[in-house]
Amino acid sequence: MADIKKTLGLAAAAAMLALPAFADTAPKMDSGDTAWMMTSSLLVLFMTLPGLALFYGGLVRTKNMLSVLMQCTLITGLVMVIWVLWGYSMAFGGGTSPYWGGLGKAFLAGVTPASLSGTIPEYVFVVFQMTFAVITPALIIGSIVERIKFSSLLVFIALWVTLVYFPIAHMVWDGSGLFFKMGAMDFAGGTVVHINAGIAGFVGCLVLGKRTGFGRDNMAPHSMTLTMVGASILWVGWFGFNAGSALASNGTAALAMINTFVATAAAILSWSAIEGMARGKASMLGAASGMVAGLVAITPACGFIGPMGAVVLGLIVSPICYFFVTTVKGKFGYDDSLDVFGVHCVGGITGALLTGIFAASSLGGVGYGKGVTMGSQEMVQLEAVLTTLIWSGVVSFILYKLVGAVMGLRVTEEEEREGLDLTSHGEMAYHS
Amino acid sequence: MADIKKTLGLAAAAAMLALPAFADTAPKMDSGDTAWMMTSSLLVLFMTLPGLALFYGGLVRTKNMLSVLMQCTLITGLVMVIWVLWGYSMAFGGGTSPYWGGLGKAFLAGVTPASLSGTIPEYVFVVFQMTFAVITPALIIGSIVERIKFSSLLVFIALWVTLVYFPIAHMVWDGSGLFFKMGAMDFAGGTVVHINAGIAGFVGCLVLGKRTGFGRDNMAPHSMTLTMVGASILWVGWFGFNAGSALASNGTAALAMINTFVATAAAILSWSAIEGMARGKASMLGAASGMVAGLVAITPACGFIGPMGAVVLGLIVSPICYFFVTTVKGKFGYDDSLDVFGVHCVGGITGALLTGIFAASSLGGVGYGKGVTMGSQEMVQLEAVLTTLIWSGVVSFILYKLVGAVMGLRVTEEEEREGLDLTSHGEMAYHS
Amino acid sequence: MADIKKTLGLAAAAAMLALPAFADTAPKMDSGDTAWMMTSSLLVLFMTLPGLALFYGGLVRTKNMLSVLMQCTLITGLVMVIWVLWGYSMAFGGGTSPYWGGLGKAFLAGVTPASLSGTIPEYVFVVFQMTFAVITPALIIGSIVERIKFSSLLVFIALWVTLVYFPIAHMVWDGSGLFFKMGAMDFAGGTVVHINAGIAGFVGCLVLGKRTGFGRDNMAPHSMTLTMVGASILWVGWFGFNAGSALASNGTAALAMINTFVATAAAILSWSAIEGMARGKASMLGAASGMVAGLVAITPACGFIGPMGAVVLGLIVSPICYFFVTTVKGKFGYDDSLDVFGVHCVGGITGALLTGIFAASSLGGVGYGKGVTMGSQEMVQLEAVLTTLIWSGVVSFILYKLVGAVMGLRVTEEEEREGLDLTSHGEMAYHS
Amino acid sequence: MKLIIAAIKPFKLEEVREALTSIGVRGMMVTEIKGFGSQSGHTEIYRGAEYAVNFVPKVKLEIVVSDSLCDQVVDTIRKTAKTDKIGDGKIFVLDVDQAVRVRTGETNDDAL
Amino acid sequence: MKLIIAAIKPFKLEEVREALTSIGVRGMMVTEIKGFGSQSGHTEIYRGAEYAVNFVPKVKLEIVVSDSLCDQVVDTIRKTAKTDKIGDGKIFVLDVDQAVRVRTGETNDDAL
Amino acid sequence: MKLIIAAIKPFKLEEVREALTSIGVRGMMVTEIKGFGSQSGHTEIYRGAEYAVNFVPKVKLEIVVSDSLCDQVVDTIRKTAKTDKIGDGKIFVLDVDQAVRVRTGETNDDAL
Ligand SMILES: Nc1ncnc2c1ncn2[C@@H]1O[C@H](COP(=O)(O)OP(=O)(O)O)[C@@H](O)[C@H]1O
Ligand SMILES: Nc1ncnc2c1ncn2[C@@H]1O[C@H](COP(=O)(O)OP(=O)(O)O)[C@@H](O)[C@H]1O
Ligand SMILES: Nc1ncnc2c1ncn2[C@@H]1O[C@H](COP(=O)(O)OP(=O)(O)O)[C@@H](O)[C@H]1O
């Protein structure tokens, strides 16, 4: 367990695909691993639809509810199709570039029901990874809801997954990927998913500007109930995300699972505690935010650290995110509408850096690779974080500007006032 | 994989049960297969409760919300009990008639925790099939909501599953069944479930007549949010339905799974695209409808065709269903209230026929049985479709008339106006 | 199967942990069992969040919705952290006292990703049990919602799990536990979970007193839709609870699963039938109540009785619970707000006692242990029930009084009138 | 000018609106209300608890018209909203001093 | 005839309705409104965002009665709705010209 | 005293409330209504079914003020609620006979 290679979970299996020399000792298909990975795949879909859709949808005003649901739904449809056309290949196509996987598996060329990826059918690996490719861009919308133009969003997302997500997924999870080779520890995708989406959302809200009436109109969540349901579904589904990233049904998955339980529990407690101290009342939105912050932070760490480390990590992350979504956001006045930056990006960075620390066997973690110290590991973690921030931040900026120039990014103020549901989709969420 | 017998999924296991000659080479229980099939069983329950209940419930008016939830809930309770009393036996009782399985396993006689069905406990096979027997009649109500009399519905359903569902399930999935012997390809029940329920619903709405105020009153969905949640749960649960129909955790299940992902994704896109072109706006109800249409269409095909075929199938089905629920329905003026015919029946037929085409190995499918050509397979598919339409259509008609004569089918106009929640169930869905 | 030790499910594995003499013949990790148990664990979390939260939340008034969601969420966070700190050890720490497991595994000392519990990683056993420890106290709140002080509740729960839940869990499920040694049959926790929480809730509503306006104000459920969704999620998740209690993916799990299907189905039917007879209309709340009553009653029995016994058990439990929540409650006038006593405690006792009967092989059950008769088994069942009632009732009473004395149990009447959402949590569930 | 307040059955709203439009009414305010009158409410039972709901859903119209149109409006509502069943509703007429159109500042009859 | 408009605290509705029924009021229209007055609203905080809600939930009653009953109605509401805390509400009385019962066409006092 | 009834665009509510407060208005009743007027509604399509919604969401204010304040209130609403787009709303003024404050029993101008 001390050997980092063995514990890299997802990455390990990806590595196997990339190393044909191992072929003759390749593992057989295991029905238990396959069962777990199929379950995990649908759990991650469940996270997006209806999980994230409800978590976000509950937070917007009634008049924009359907627009959020539509954005999540259409991103899901769009990215899934793109994934089997060229996405999977760009990420895991077998190419040896550190930046992308090539086009060798475009259209899933060569993949059959008999193909294996480790101990599971390759099709299962394809769908599992597909669900990650779907939820990541869906996370972005939280920064830009209630004003983004629907068609522009879809074009932006199609470009974004191609130029940002697939390359970074390759870097982190593929055996030939940049971060993988550097030895970055990211068990279930803290960089690829949360930091990546978080910074893309942040750039988005800066480019788009604030919602009309921001700071003046009451923009309270139209249904905190739905938001709580969405957050709960995210938690349940996240076990597919995290424990599924072991790519097997074994002790590593079990470790990822227990950590995903307790870090989240601790983060709920610490967010509620800090709210209780700061304003005398713990709110449901606070507890739900803590839940998500805990989940985000444990994502990179879950297969590497021990349960006590996970509790501490959960306790730490909430106050940090709380500080960002209240103080920092208030101070700078950007309208990161549903706090994608404050929770996903900041929580993701916190998790990535703490992974490198709590992985120490002295702190109950699985330990570092040969010759690696806590300090050196932290440098690698930092490098992965910064590279992601820059790559995603810069390319996202360019794509927003590009799409904005060609087709415009925002709806009109009139449409914003009437609500996107009616003006962009021709329907309303609720009738009597 | 080219041998159709091996790829028939569900049917294959049923065949095993029916062929005691294989007993000595019979497979052992496999914990991975069992885990997946238990998971699949609860996923299909999840599809009905709360999935379908919400999908349908969101589409009716507030005053009828609980009536829809009650109909789904009581159908579930009723059919489950019937299933273990005589339903399982009628479908899979071991009898050799092409039309039913006899009563040899009534009351689950002879089934013990040690009984196997393929590599899984027979009890798991019983419950997996039970969930199919539940969701099929629940689908029917979409055509007749907001006016059907509750007690009459339950009597109708009890008769319907006995005289329509169990026989057709036997025909399709049992080794001695009519369609099975014909070599009809229906991986997860496109005929048994969707065409069957779709035509029964259609006949129902013709017999019952339109809702009071149809075409005049605003009958807009009371909660598109709930409908979207229901559709999403249907998608998530459908992996139990489709990939579960492999009856094992293996490459065939993986194939069914990836197809269930991408066909649905493609159908979402094509329904939204056609709406965007036809009226300038893509709606949430459209995307949800596309989702369901895609799921329906991929159901018979999912274990037989390749992922690229699935994408194409998904792209094709939505425009066809769209045409039916908008143009055809509008033209003929029937009140198929929630479009069971337009989506399930039409989508099911589309899927059944395209299965026979995309199964061709030249199109990425698993290929046909020995001596079978695309043309001959299509004839078989057509025959299975027509037999189902006629059997279900005629028997359903008789049952509606019978129940109507004995106890009446509709509530009074007064009750319809006040809403079924208060008048049939004595409660209201929402209070403040 | 006749040997009770072999069929004790959960208890059997616990016993293994407690008997190091078996170590050399100890089973290997099984990926299928592990997959099922990981799935089961997240299903039980799903039961609590959002299942129980919605089931309960839908039943309260709009102004208290978030308070219920918060109570469920924070209990989840709190108990999970307590569980890994000292709870697991107190229940399953390896100590040989019949009343608790000692502190040998406090902070999960000695548990690693390689530790096994039967055929699954011990971490999986830890999380599976953790989810039980979470849902049990969450059930209690149903008796005391809409008036309990939030901070007091959390303190009460922390004490309650420590002094009531962990000891009773040890008694029932650990090889050295009191009830386990007595040979009490409780497959998935009818005593530990339902009777235990039910009586604690009942005592709570007596100590707290009625809600302001009880019997005068309209306290109708604010969203029967959400209650139905919650009940459905409870059902789906309950398969993790019940079939998961086999701690493996095998025939016993399959038996538990089919029973959890059909007993629930039967209980839905009988609750609706009795309502139909008593007041002419079957209500959604009735059907949902029957669903939960059936699930509660089958919990102790699910791995011991046959499916036909389960149907009968389901048919029996609903009328009994119905009598309690309508007649008995009305007569004595206590405000067990969401009927925790009437459904969970009464249903749990019914199930516990009927388990001892339907387990008879002559009634289709798995039979009794050597030398055990139906009569002697019933005495044991009764003893376990009474011990639980007394232990939990008395200790809960003391804890309520203690917490009440130190920090008060109720909010002010003014706050109650305005609603706990605003006054305790500073937010409202719904905006437009 | 007169303010005409009418409580009618909700499902009659569209019909009444159309009828009024056809006789020249160009604006109104519509509110969903709970009506109390001779038409009785209903009883709901939730497990043991029984709640008598004494109110019936109604729709309230408020229409300001010139004096000359008033009688015709009252008449039209009366005819269109009528189902001859209890609970059909009531119409009340009040005097209005002054009317202003916000957009243009037009007053009184011009503002309607 | 008089139109009596009263804004009261929501939880007083049932009590007021009963009291009015007992003095002979046979109908009314009830609307859920947002009240603004000296009783202050509340503040909600969602993450960083703070919203001052200046309105308080109230219930508005509209009752048309014969002139003779008017004072008694005002009095009854005043007594029953009173809790002596701020925000108890207001009662306004207006003149009604005409009343019609839709079902029967009865007018004025007969229509009430 | 006068009762001022105004139908305005919902997003103008806060602004109008503030403006009125600043000229001395100390209370009002606010109701969400469906407005019908020259501003047209919208059409929704659900699968094949097309529904024309003829009503537009508006907010109705009801304010009782002393005669002396009346003109100023009307004026303030007119100015603040104005966006110069169709559907800005209407203001109506009616006579009020009597006003009572429930809490204190104060009447007329003292009650406002
Ligand atoms: N005196 C009244 N003042 C105000 N509204 C009234 C009055 N009487 C009746 N209404 C309204 O008219 C509606 C219908 O009245 P109701 O007495 O039920 O039937 P009907 O008008 O057929 O006798 C009531 O629901 C209520 O909203
Ligand atoms: N001038 C007014 N015009 C119309 N409604 C008013 C007026 N003043 C008060 N109200 C209504 O009466 C309610 C109670 O008034 P408020 O000033 O809060 O308390 P109190 O009447 O005890 O002084 C307000 O919420 C509002 O709905
Ligand atoms: N005659 C009327 N009686 C009552 N309310 C009216 C009347 N005319 C208009 N209204 C209200 O005023 C709102 C705005 O009126 P509308 O005719 O759409 O715009 P505008 O006032 O700019 O001409 C309407 O939605 C309605 O609520």
PDB file of C-alpha atoms in Angstrom, chain B residues 122-250:
ATOM      1  CA  GLU B 122     -34.072 -17.640  -8.623  1.00  0.00           C
ATOM      2  CA  TYR B 123     -35.575 -15.238  -6.088  1.00  0.00           C
ATOM      3  CA  VAL B 124     -33.574 -12.487  -7.728  1.00  0.00           C
ATOM      4  CA  PHE B 125     -34.895 -13.474 -11.120  1.00  0.00           C
ATOM      5  CA  VAL B 126     -38.393 -13.459  -9.652  1.00  0.00           C
ATOM      6  CA  VAL B 127     -38.076  -9.949  -8.259  1.00  0.00           C
ATOM      7  CA  PHE B 128     -36.309  -8.586 -11.301  1.00  0.00           C
ATOM      8  CA  GLN B 129     -39.132  -9.802 -13.506  1.00  0.00           C
ATOM      9  CA  MET B 130     -41.642  -8.620 -10.934  1.00  0.00           C
ATOM     10  CA  THR B 131     -40.509  -5.051 -11.330  1.00  0.00           C
ATOM     11  CA  PHE B 132     -41.138  -5.290 -15.073  1.00  0.00           C
ATOM     12  CA  ALA B 133     -44.613  -6.622 -14.432  1.00  0.00           C
ATOM     13  CA  VAL B 134     -45.230  -3.588 -12.223  1.00  0.00           C
ATOM     14  CA  ILE B 135     -44.017  -0.792 -14.429  1.00  0.00           C
ATOM     15  CA  THR B 136     -45.793  -1.962 -17.562  1.00  0.00           C
ATOM     16  CA  PRO B 137     -49.366  -1.485 -16.347  1.00  0.00           C
ATOM     17  CA  ALA B 138     -48.303   1.692 -14.544  1.00  0.00           C
ATOM     18  CA  LEU B 139     -47.297   3.126 -17.916  1.00  0.00           C
ATOM     19  CA  ILE B 140     -50.837   2.718 -19.180  1.00  0.00           C
ATOM     20  CA  ILE B 141     -52.351   5.277 -16.845  1.00  0.00           C
ATOM     21  CA  GLY B 142     -50.687   8.126 -18.703  1.00  0.00           C
ATOM     22  CA  SER B 143     -53.418   7.890 -21.314  1.00  0.00           C
ATOM     23  CA  ILE B 144     -56.337   7.937 -18.942  1.00  0.00           C
ATOM     24  CA  VAL B 145     -55.353  10.125 -15.998  1.00  0.00           C
ATOM     25  CA  GLU B 146     -57.464  12.940 -14.622  1.00  0.00           C
ATOM     26  CA  ARG B 147     -60.741  11.089 -15.274  1.00  0.00           C
ATOM     27  CA  ILE B 148     -60.383   7.364 -14.597  1.00  0.00           C
ATOM     28  CA  LYS B 149     -62.261   5.927 -11.621  1.00  0.00           C
ATOM     29  CA  PHE B 150     -59.796   4.605  -9.093  1.00  0.00           C
ATOM     30  CA  SER B 151     -61.447   1.334  -8.131  1.00  0.00           C
ATOM     31  CA  SER B 152     -62.187   0.497 -11.742  1.00  0.00           C
ATOM     32  CA  LEU B 153     -58.592   1.085 -12.666  1.00  0.00           C
ATOM     33  CA  LEU B 154     -57.367  -1.419 -10.105  1.00  0.00           C
ATOM     34  CA  VAL B 155     -59.782  -4.080 -11.285  1.00  0.00           C
ATOM     35  CA  PHE B 156     -58.824  -3.427 -14.883  1.00  0.00           C
ATOM     36  CA  ILE B 157     -55.131  -3.716 -14.081  1.00  0.00           C
ATOM     37  CA  ALA B 158     -55.531  -6.977 -12.183  1.00  0.00           C
ATOM     38  CA  LEU B 159     -57.273  -8.462 -15.197  1.00  0.00           C
ATOM     39  CA  TRP B 160     -54.918  -6.887 -17.674  1.00  0.00           C
ATOM     40  CA  VAL B 161     -51.696  -8.227 -16.236  1.00  0.00           C
ATOM     41  CA  THR B 162     -53.258 -11.658 -16.041  1.00  0.00           C
ATOM     42  CA  LEU B 163     -54.641 -11.782 -19.558  1.00  0.00           C
ATOM     43  CA  VAL B 164     -52.233  -9.558 -21.417  1.00  0.00           C
ATOM     44  CA  TYR B 165     -48.934  -9.019 -19.653  1.00  0.00           C
ATOM     45  CA  PHE B 166     -48.102 -12.458 -18.297  1.00  0.00           C
ATOM     46  CA  PRO B 167     -48.843 -14.239 -21.579  1.00  0.00           C
ATOM     47  CA  ILE B 168     -46.847 -11.768 -23.651  1.00  0.00           C
ATOM     48  CA  ALA B 169     -43.953 -11.883 -21.188  1.00  0.00           C
ATOM     49  CA  HIS B 170     -43.967 -15.644 -21.604  1.00  0.00           C
ATOM     50  CA  MET B 171     -44.016 -15.342 -25.365  1.00  0.00           C
ATOM     51  CA  VAL B 172     -41.024 -13.036 -25.459  1.00  0.00           C
ATOM     52  CA  TRP B 173     -38.752 -14.233 -22.700  1.00  0.00           C
ATOM     53  CA  ASP B 174     -39.477 -17.852 -21.965  1.00  0.00           C
ATOM     54  CA  GLY B 175     -37.594 -20.496 -23.900  1.00  0.00           C
ATOM     55  CA  SER B 176     -40.867 -22.047 -24.993  1.00  0.00           C
ATOM     56  CA  GLY B 177     -42.527 -18.719 -25.792  1.00  0.00           C
ATOM     57  CA  LEU B 178     -43.931 -17.868 -29.191  1.00  0.00           C
ATOM     58  CA  PHE B 179     -41.744 -14.903 -30.054  1.00  0.00           C
ATOM     59  CA  PHE B 180     -38.690 -16.457 -28.452  1.00  0.00           C
ATOM     60  CA  LYS B 181     -38.989 -19.460 -30.719  1.00  0.00           C
ATOM     61  CA  MET B 182     -39.543 -17.235 -33.703  1.00  0.00           C
ATOM     62  CA  GLY B 183     -36.215 -15.622 -32.896  1.00  0.00           C
ATOM     63  CA  ALA B 184     -37.595 -12.156 -32.231  1.00  0.00           C
ATOM     64  CA  MET B 185     -34.896  -9.843 -30.902  1.00  0.00           C
ATOM     65  CA  ASP B 186     -36.133  -7.911 -27.903  1.00  0.00           C
ATOM     66  CA  PHE B 187     -33.349  -7.503 -25.393  1.00  0.00           C
ATOM     67  CA  ALA B 188     -35.111  -5.773 -22.544  1.00  0.00           C
ATOM     68  CA  GLY B 189     -38.777  -5.790 -23.411  1.00  0.00           C
ATOM     69  CA  GLY B 190     -39.697  -3.254 -26.052  1.00  0.00           C
ATOM     70  CA  THR B 191     -42.687  -5.322 -27.104  1.00  0.00           C
ATOM     71  CA  VAL B 192     -43.764  -6.678 -23.735  1.00  0.00           C
ATOM     72  CA  VAL B 193     -43.431  -3.383 -21.959  1.00  0.00           C
ATOM     73  CA  HIS B 194     -43.688  -0.393 -24.223  1.00  0.00           C
ATOM     74  CA  ILE B 195     -45.695  -1.438 -27.252  1.00  0.00           C
ATOM     75  CA  ASN B 196     -47.921  -3.459 -24.985  1.00  0.00           C
ATOM     76  CA  ALA B 197     -48.627  -0.656 -22.508  1.00  0.00           C
ATOM     77  CA  GLY B 198     -48.702   1.943 -25.257  1.00  0.00           C
ATOM     78  CA  ILE B 199     -51.489   0.320 -27.204  1.00  0.00           C
ATOM     79  CA  ALA B 200     -53.449  -0.523 -24.057  1.00  0.00           C
ATOM     80  CA  GLY B 201     -53.263   3.115 -23.055  1.00  0.00           C
ATOM     81  CA  PHE B 202     -54.303   4.261 -26.487  1.00  0.00           C
ATOM     82  CA  VAL B 203     -57.351   2.041 -26.505  1.00  0.00           C
ATOM     83  CA  GLY B 204     -58.112   3.322 -23.013  1.00  0.00           C
ATOM     84  CA  CYS B 205     -58.175   6.962 -23.996  1.00  0.00           C
ATOM     85  CA  LEU B 206     -60.433   6.157 -26.922  1.00  0.00           C
ATOM     86  CA  VAL B 207     -62.846   4.217 -24.748  1.00  0.00           C
ATOM     87  CA  LEU B 208     -62.876   6.779 -21.946  1.00  0.00           C
ATOM     88  CA  GLY B 209     -63.061   9.873 -24.092  1.00  0.00           C
ATOM     89  CA  LYS B 210     -61.456  13.222 -23.532  1.00  0.00           C
ATOM     90  CA  ARG B 211     -61.023  15.034 -20.279  1.00  0.00           C
ATOM     91  CA  THR B 212     -63.644  17.671 -19.520  1.00  0.00           C
ATOM     92  CA  GLY B 213     -62.364  20.952 -20.847  1.00  0.00           C
ATOM     93  CA  PHE B 214     -59.857  19.324 -23.195  1.00  0.00           C
ATOM     94  CA  GLY B 215     -58.782  21.832 -25.815  1.00  0.00           C
ATOM     95  CA  ARG B 216     -60.302  24.707 -23.845  1.00  0.00           C
ATOM     96  CA  ASP B 217     -58.939  24.749 -20.311  1.00  0.00           C
ATOM     97  CA  ASN B 218     -55.307  25.292 -19.574  1.00  0.00           C
ATOM     98  CA  MET B 219     -53.997  21.831 -18.783  1.00  0.00           C
ATOM     99  CA  ALA B 220     -50.356  22.802 -18.543  1.00  0.00           C
ATOM    100  CA  PRO B 221     -48.158  20.570 -16.364  1.00  0.00           C
ATOM    101  CA  HIS B 222     -48.398  21.582 -12.725  1.00  0.00           C
ATOM    102  CA  SER B 223     -44.715  20.968 -12.146  1.00  0.00           C
ATOM    103  CA  MET B 224     -42.297  20.580 -14.984  1.00  0.00           C
ATOM    104  CA  THR B 225     -39.639  20.307 -12.298  1.00  0.00           C
ATOM    105  CA  LEU B 226     -41.118  17.078 -10.993  1.00  0.00           C
ATOM    106  CA  THR B 227     -41.514  15.792 -14.521  1.00  0.00           C
ATOM    107  CA  MET B 228     -37.860  16.412 -15.180  1.00  0.00           C
ATOM    108  CA  VAL B 229     -36.920  14.679 -11.935  1.00  0.00           C
ATOM    109  CA  GLY B 230     -39.117  11.755 -12.856  1.00  0.00           C
ATOM    110  CA  ALA B 231     -37.578  11.504 -16.314  1.00  0.00           C
ATOM    111  CA  SER B 232     -34.088  11.576 -14.836  1.00  0.00           C
ATOM    112  CA  ILE B 233     -34.964   8.836 -12.377  1.00  0.00           C
ATOM    113  CA  LEU B 234     -36.384   6.844 -15.249  1.00  0.00           C
ATOM    114  CA  TRP B 235     -33.064   7.160 -17.047  1.00  0.00           C
ATOM    115  CA  VAL B 236     -31.028   6.146 -14.020  1.00  0.00           C
ATOM    116  CA  GLY B 237     -33.348   3.250 -13.268  1.00  0.00           C
ATOM    117  CA  TRP B 238     -33.448   2.150 -16.881  1.00  0.00           C
ATOM    118  CA  PHE B 239     -29.912   0.825 -16.574  1.00  0.00           C
ATOM    119  CA  GLY B 240     -31.378  -1.787 -14.274  1.00  0.00           C
ATOM    120  CA  PHE B 241     -34.005  -2.450 -16.869  1.00  0.00           C
ATOM    121  CA  ASN B 242     -31.685  -2.693 -19.848  1.00  0.00           C
ATOM    122  CA  ALA B 243     -28.268  -3.709 -18.550  1.00  0.00           C
ATOM    123  CA  GLY B 244     -30.033  -5.862 -15.966  1.00  0.00           C
ATOM    124  CA  SER B 245     -31.643  -7.773 -18.789  1.00  0.00           C
ATOM    125  CA  ALA B 246     -28.273  -9.380 -19.445  1.00  0.00           C
ATOM    126  CA  LEU B 247     -28.997 -11.203 -16.187  1.00  0.00           C
ATOM    127  CA  ALA B 248     -25.295 -10.989 -15.443  1.00  0.00           C
ATOM    128  CA  SER B 249     -22.546  -8.515 -14.813  1.00  0.00           C
ATOM    129  CA  ASN B 250     -20.545  -8.891 -17.982  1.00  0.00           C
TER     130      ASN B 250
END
